[in-house]
Amino acid sequence: MSAGWESRRWLVLTGAGVSTDSGIPDYRGPDAPPRTPMTYQEFIGSASARQRYWARAHIGWTHMRAAEPNSTHHDLALRQRDGQLLGLITQNVDGLHQRAGSIGTIDLHGRLDRVLCLDCGETTLRDQLHRRLHDTNPGWTTRTVEVAPDGDVVIDDTGSFVVTPCLRCGGRLKPDVVFFGETVPRTRVQRCFDLVERAREEDAVLLVLGSSLQVMSGLRFVKRAAKEGVDIVIVNRGPTRGDDLAALKLDAGVAETLTALPHRLNA
């Protein structure tokens, strides 16, 4: 890789390590305990599974919605305004990039602040459902629990939780995120591949921040970039599945790494 990668344009792919400084735990960080998230097949397969999910997620949302963008989110938003970012893809579902001011962010796995009806397709705001769940389950969010990634919490006694249906059709509601075992929409994937192609054309760097790249949904863009001859830089604490494809791997925290890099004004 040619020297001075930090002054070139960046196509950025972010993972959970970017949001840990906002108090949102990750699944695969060095200190993360093992988790078994609910799969898409489980969620759609039974009413009891959906009850268990929403009972936990209702509490988790009170914590997720209180999270604020951290220095990394703000740094990337500023670099975008300065013209350094070719694009921003995030595997996170917290919406913190947008709240920091980033524009055009591709939410690869969706957004927790939206709710989708599986039966009629209507999309609504999560806060609207949160208020309804609060009214039908008074006192539920006052429990002391351990917060897990992606707005989940650790709680087992969920049998009394009342799940409210879609107001439009009475159907099944699901957060507008991609569950484990679910497929990322094809058009969204293609937009990301298009950005990788632009990175090749413009001699930009694919910069991976805070992702172990354990799932193929993000790793595939690193693989495509390597195939297209795009320089890859990875900043992550611990190993990733893309390390062998990277021109440079920095085993370090994201925030301190970005802070040390100069901004490329008016790129």
GROMACS .gro file of C-alpha atoms in nm:
model
  267
    1MET     CA    1   0.000   0.000   0.000
    2SER     CA    2   0.124   0.344  -0.087
    3ALA     CA    3   0.221   0.570   0.203
    4GLY     CA    4  -0.014   0.835   0.335
    5TRP     CA    5  -0.333   0.629   0.336
    6GLU     CA    6  -0.478   0.852   0.607
    7SER     CA    7  -0.484   1.150   0.369
    8ARG     CA    8  -0.671   0.962   0.094
    9ARG     CA    9  -1.049   0.931   0.078
   10TRP     CA   10  -1.208   0.664   0.293
   11LEU     CA   11  -1.493   0.421   0.247
   12VAL     CA   12  -1.570   0.342   0.610
   13LEU     CA   13  -1.725   0.023   0.747
   14THR     CA   14  -1.806   0.043   1.118
   15GLY     CA   15  -1.892  -0.224   1.373
   16ALA     CA   16  -1.991  -0.251   1.737
   17GLY     CA   17  -1.651  -0.133   1.859
   18VAL     CA   18  -1.744   0.216   1.743
   19SER     CA   19  -2.041   0.234   1.981
   20THR     CA   20  -1.893   0.083   2.296
   21ASP     CA   21  -1.780   0.430   2.408
   22SER     CA   22  -2.149   0.526   2.402
   23GLY     CA   23  -2.224   0.254   2.656
   24ILE     CA   24  -2.355  -0.003   2.408
   25PRO     CA   25  -2.187  -0.342   2.462
   26ASP     CA   26  -2.068  -0.552   2.171
   27TYR     CA   27  -2.101  -0.922   2.095
   28ARG     CA   28  -1.742  -1.013   2.017
   29GLY     CA   29  -1.508  -0.769   2.189
   30PRO     CA   30  -1.223  -0.903   2.403
   31ASP     CA   31  -1.431  -0.865   2.721
   32ALA     CA   32  -1.772  -0.956   2.579
   33PRO     CA   33  -1.945  -1.256   2.744
   34PRO     CA   34  -2.089  -1.524   2.514
   35ARG     CA   35  -2.438  -1.443   2.382
   36THR     CA   36  -2.704  -1.639   2.199
   37PRO     CA   37  -2.922  -1.386   2.016
   38MET     CA   38  -3.268  -1.479   1.895
   39THR     CA   39  -3.274  -1.588   1.533
   40TYR     CA   40  -3.522  -1.475   1.270
   41GLN     CA   41  -3.664  -1.827   1.249
   42GLU     CA   42  -3.730  -1.830   1.624
   43PHE     CA   43  -3.891  -1.487   1.617
   44ILE     CA   44  -4.139  -1.561   1.341
   45GLY     CA   45  -4.193  -1.919   1.457
   46SER     CA   46  -4.388  -1.867   1.777
   47ALA     CA   47  -4.584  -1.609   1.973
   48SER     CA   48  -4.395  -1.702   2.291
   49ALA     CA   49  -4.063  -1.624   2.125
   50ARG     CA   50  -4.191  -1.282   2.017
   51GLN     CA   51  -4.323  -1.223   2.368
   52ARG     CA   52  -3.981  -1.308   2.512
   53TYR     CA   53  -3.806  -1.082   2.261
   54TRP     CA   54  -4.027  -0.778   2.316
   55ALA     CA   55  -4.025  -0.819   2.696
   56ARG     CA   56  -3.646  -0.793   2.692
   57ALA     CA   57  -3.620  -0.540   2.410
   58HIS     CA   58  -3.873  -0.308   2.575
   59ILE     CA   59  -3.637  -0.266   2.870
   60GLY     CA   60  -3.333  -0.254   2.642
   61TRP     CA   61  -3.478   0.030   2.437
   62THR     CA   62  -3.488   0.256   2.743
   63HIS     CA   63  -3.108   0.219   2.755
   64MET     CA   64  -3.044   0.231   2.379
   65ARG     CA   65  -3.246   0.548   2.322
   66ALA     CA   66  -3.047   0.721   2.598
   67ALA     CA   67  -2.712   0.649   2.429
   68GLU     CA   68  -2.535   0.950   2.280
   69PRO     CA   69  -2.291   0.968   1.986
   70ASN     CA   70  -1.930   0.952   2.100
   71SER     CA   71  -1.612   1.111   1.966
   72THR     CA   72  -1.579   0.855   1.685
   73HIS     CA   73  -1.928   0.927   1.551
   74HIS     CA   74  -1.861   1.301   1.562
   75ASP     CA   75  -1.516   1.263   1.405
   76LEU     CA   76  -1.653   1.067   1.110
   77ALA     CA   77  -1.937   1.316   1.061
   78LEU     CA   78  -1.684   1.601   1.050
   79ARG     CA   79  -1.461   1.415   0.806
   80GLN     CA   80  -1.765   1.358   0.585
   81ARG     CA   81  -1.840   1.732   0.585
   82ASP     CA   82  -1.476   1.797   0.501
   83GLY     CA   83  -1.503   1.563   0.203
   84GLN     CA   84  -1.276   1.282   0.322
   85LEU     CA   85  -1.541   1.010   0.333
   86LEU     CA   86  -1.646   0.846   0.010
   87GLY     CA   87  -1.919   0.663   0.200
   88LEU     CA   88  -2.015   0.518   0.537
   89ILE     CA   89  -2.153   0.168   0.593
   90THR     CA   90  -2.240   0.058   0.946
   91GLN     CA   91  -2.319  -0.283   1.086
   92ASN     CA   92  -2.464  -0.111   1.395
   93VAL     CA   93  -2.837  -0.063   1.445
   94ASP     CA   94  -2.823   0.223   1.696
   95GLY     CA   95  -2.852   0.519   1.456
   96LEU     CA   96  -2.572   0.707   1.632
   97HIS     CA   97  -2.388   0.797   1.311
   98GLN     CA   98  -2.694   0.988   1.190
   99ARG     CA   99  -2.746   1.154   1.526
  100ALA     CA  100  -2.387   1.278   1.508
  101GLY     CA  101  -2.463   1.438   1.170
  102SER     CA  102  -2.353   1.177   0.916
  103ILE     CA  103  -2.557   1.183   0.594
  104GLY     CA  104  -2.631   0.896   0.359
  105THR     CA  105  -2.516   0.627   0.602
  106ILE     CA  106  -2.604   0.277   0.486
  107ASP     CA  107  -2.751   0.089   0.784
  108LEU     CA  108  -2.651  -0.259   0.672
  109HIS     CA  109  -2.848  -0.434   0.945
  110GLY     CA  110  -3.131  -0.182   0.976
  111ARG     CA  111  -3.229   0.048   1.262
  112LEU     CA  112  -3.368  -0.025   1.608
  113ASP     CA  113  -3.558   0.304   1.615
  114ARG     CA  114  -3.801   0.172   1.352
  115VAL     CA  115  -4.060  -0.106   1.375
  116LEU     CA  116  -4.187  -0.316   1.085
  117CYS     CA  117  -4.515  -0.505   1.064
  118LEU     CA  118  -4.447  -0.848   0.920
  119ASP     CA  119  -4.804  -0.876   0.793
  120CYS     CA  120  -4.890  -0.543   0.629
  121GLY     CA  121  -4.540  -0.400   0.585
  122GLU     CA  122  -4.605  -0.068   0.758
  123THR     CA  123  -4.302   0.095   0.920
  124THR     CA  124  -4.347   0.308   1.233
  125LEU     CA  125  -4.127   0.475   1.493
  126ARG     CA  126  -4.000   0.262   1.780
  127ASP     CA  127  -4.092   0.530   2.034
  128GLN     CA  128  -4.458   0.495   1.940
  129LEU     CA  129  -4.452   0.122   2.017
  130HIS     CA  130  -4.247   0.188   2.329
  131ARG     CA  131  -4.521   0.411   2.470
  132ARG     CA  132  -4.789   0.150   2.397
  133LEU     CA  133  -4.583  -0.127   2.559
  134HIS     CA  134  -4.523   0.100   2.857
  135ASP     CA  135  -4.898   0.153   2.899
  136THR     CA  136  -4.981  -0.218   2.876
  137ASN     CA  137  -4.690  -0.328   3.096
  138PRO     CA  138  -4.665  -0.070   3.376
  139GLY     CA  139  -4.350  -0.088   3.585
  140TRP     CA  140  -4.175  -0.330   3.347
  141THR     CA  141  -3.887  -0.097   3.261
  142THR     CA  142  -3.802  -0.029   3.627
  143ARG     CA  143  -3.637  -0.369   3.663
  144THR     CA  144  -3.262  -0.383   3.726
  145VAL     CA  145  -3.111  -0.591   3.446
  146GLU     CA  146  -2.788  -0.652   3.260
  147VAL     CA  147  -2.787  -0.476   2.924
  148ALA     CA  148  -2.678  -0.691   2.629
  149PRO     CA  149  -2.593  -0.587   2.270
  150ASP     CA  150  -2.846  -0.466   2.015
  151GLY     CA  151  -3.098  -0.342   2.271
  152ASP     CA  152  -3.142  -0.676   2.446
  153VAL     CA  153  -3.130  -0.740   2.821
  154VAL     CA  154  -3.085  -1.049   3.035
  155ILE     CA  155  -3.421  -1.148   3.184
  156ASP     CA  156  -3.602  -1.482   3.195
  157ASP     CA  157  -3.945  -1.426   3.353
  158THR     CA  158  -4.124  -1.285   3.048
  159GLY     CA  159  -4.445  -1.489   3.054
  160SER     CA  160  -4.664  -1.205   3.182
  161PHE     CA  161  -4.551  -0.949   2.926
  162VAL     CA  162  -4.827  -0.819   2.696
  163VAL     CA  163  -4.722  -0.770   2.333
  164THR     CA  164  -4.922  -0.509   2.144
  165PRO     CA  165  -4.994  -0.574   1.772
  166CYS     CA  166  -4.975  -0.351   1.468
  167LEU     CA  167  -5.233  -0.072   1.497
  168ARG     CA  168  -5.306  -0.089   1.126
  169CYS     CA  169  -5.374  -0.461   1.077
  170GLY     CA  170  -5.329  -0.632   1.414
  171GLY     CA  171  -5.025  -0.814   1.278
  172ARG     CA  172  -4.685  -0.915   1.415
  173LEU     CA  173  -4.435  -0.640   1.486
  174LYS     CA  174  -4.060  -0.675   1.448
  175PRO     CA  175  -3.782  -0.419   1.492
  176ASP     CA  176  -3.664  -0.304   1.150
  177VAL     CA  177  -3.332  -0.483   1.185
  178VAL     CA  178  -3.177  -0.789   1.027
  179PHE     CA  179  -3.188  -1.077   1.274
  180PHE     CA  180  -2.936  -1.359   1.281
  181GLY     CA  181  -3.047  -1.603   1.012
  182GLU     CA  182  -3.219  -1.328   0.812
  183THR     CA  183  -3.095  -1.193   0.479
  184VAL     CA  184  -2.981  -0.835   0.426
  185PRO     CA  185  -3.198  -0.681   0.150
  186ARG     CA  186  -3.035  -0.728  -0.189
  187THR     CA  187  -3.065  -0.363  -0.290
  188ARG     CA  188  -2.885  -0.257   0.029
  189VAL     CA  189  -2.602  -0.501  -0.038
  190GLN     CA  190  -2.569  -0.374  -0.395
  191ARG     CA  191  -2.538  -0.013  -0.276
  192CYS     CA  192  -2.242  -0.123  -0.063
  193PHE     CA  193  -2.081  -0.310  -0.352
  194ASP     CA  194  -2.125   0.003  -0.564
  195LEU     CA  195  -1.933   0.201  -0.302
  196VAL     CA  196  -1.651  -0.054  -0.310
  197GLU     CA  197  -1.636  -0.008  -0.689
  198ARG     CA  198  -1.619   0.370  -0.643
  199ALA     CA  199  -1.338   0.321  -0.393
  200ARG     CA  200  -1.145   0.132  -0.659
  201GLU     CA  201  -1.209   0.400  -0.921
  202GLU     CA  202  -1.107   0.684  -0.689
  203ASP     CA  203  -0.812   0.507  -0.523
  204ALA     CA  204  -0.985   0.532  -0.185
  205VAL     CA  205  -0.912   0.317   0.118
  206LEU     CA  206  -1.162   0.077   0.275
  207LEU     CA  207  -1.128   0.159   0.646
  208VAL     CA  208  -1.283  -0.095   0.884
  209LEU     CA  209  -1.343   0.044   1.233
  210GLY     CA  210  -1.436  -0.162   1.537
  211SER     CA  211  -1.554  -0.480   1.365
  212SER     CA  212  -1.430  -0.835   1.406
  213LEU     CA  213  -1.589  -0.914   1.067
  214GLN     CA  214  -1.719  -1.243   1.205
  215VAL     CA  215  -2.037  -1.234   0.997
  216MET     CA  216  -2.031  -1.249   0.620
  217SER     CA  217  -2.269  -0.952   0.584
  218GLY     CA  218  -1.976  -0.719   0.650
  219LEU     CA  219  -1.684  -0.942   0.554
  220ARG     CA  220  -1.806  -0.975   0.196
  221PHE     CA  221  -1.727  -0.609   0.128
  222VAL     CA  222  -1.373  -0.656   0.257
  223LYS     CA  223  -1.338  -0.960   0.033
  224ARG     CA  224  -1.472  -0.768  -0.266
  225ALA     CA  225  -1.237  -0.477  -0.195
  226ALA     CA  226  -0.939  -0.712  -0.180
  227LYS     CA  227  -1.043  -0.871  -0.509
  228GLU     CA  228  -1.074  -0.527  -0.672
  229GLY     CA  229  -0.733  -0.413  -0.547
  230VAL     CA  230  -0.868  -0.161  -0.294
  231ASP     CA  231  -0.632  -0.097  -0.002
  232ILE     CA  232  -0.783  -0.217   0.326
  233VAL     CA  233  -0.702  -0.076   0.670
  234ILE     CA  234  -0.852  -0.239   0.981
  235VAL     CA  235  -0.863  -0.078   1.325
  236ASN     CA  236  -0.995  -0.317   1.589
  237ARG     CA  237  -0.900  -0.452   1.929
  238GLY     CA  238  -0.829  -0.820   1.871
  239PRO     CA  239  -0.816  -1.028   1.554
  240THR     CA  240  -1.068  -1.009   1.270
  241ARG     CA  241  -1.160  -1.241   0.986
  242GLY     CA  242  -1.025  -0.984   0.742
  243ASP     CA  243  -0.676  -0.947   0.885
  244ASP     CA  244  -0.512  -1.153   0.609
  245LEU     CA  245  -0.668  -0.924   0.346
  246ALA     CA  246  -0.560  -0.597   0.508
  247ALA     CA  247  -0.268  -0.389   0.392
  248LEU     CA  248  -0.255  -0.251   0.746
  249LYS     CA  249  -0.404  -0.383   1.072
  250LEU     CA  250  -0.398  -0.167   1.384
  251ASP     CA  251  -0.477  -0.356   1.705
  252ALA     CA  252  -0.602  -0.047   1.884
  253GLY     CA  253  -0.908   0.143   1.993
  254VAL     CA  254  -1.099   0.334   1.730
  255ALA     CA  255  -1.140   0.665   1.914
  256GLU     CA  256  -0.773   0.715   1.999
  257THR     CA  257  -0.666   0.608   1.650
  258LEU     CA  258  -0.892   0.859   1.475
  259THR     CA  259  -0.796   1.135   1.716
  260ALA     CA  260  -0.432   1.093   1.614
  261LEU     CA  261  -0.505   1.118   1.242
  262PRO     CA  262  -0.514   1.457   1.066
  263HIS     CA  263  -0.827   1.572   0.887
  264ARG     CA  264  -0.814   1.613   0.511
  265LEU     CA  265  -0.995   1.944   0.469
  266ASN     CA  266  -1.199   2.013   0.157
  267ALA     CA  267  -1.099   1.685  -0.008
   0.00000   0.00000   0.00000
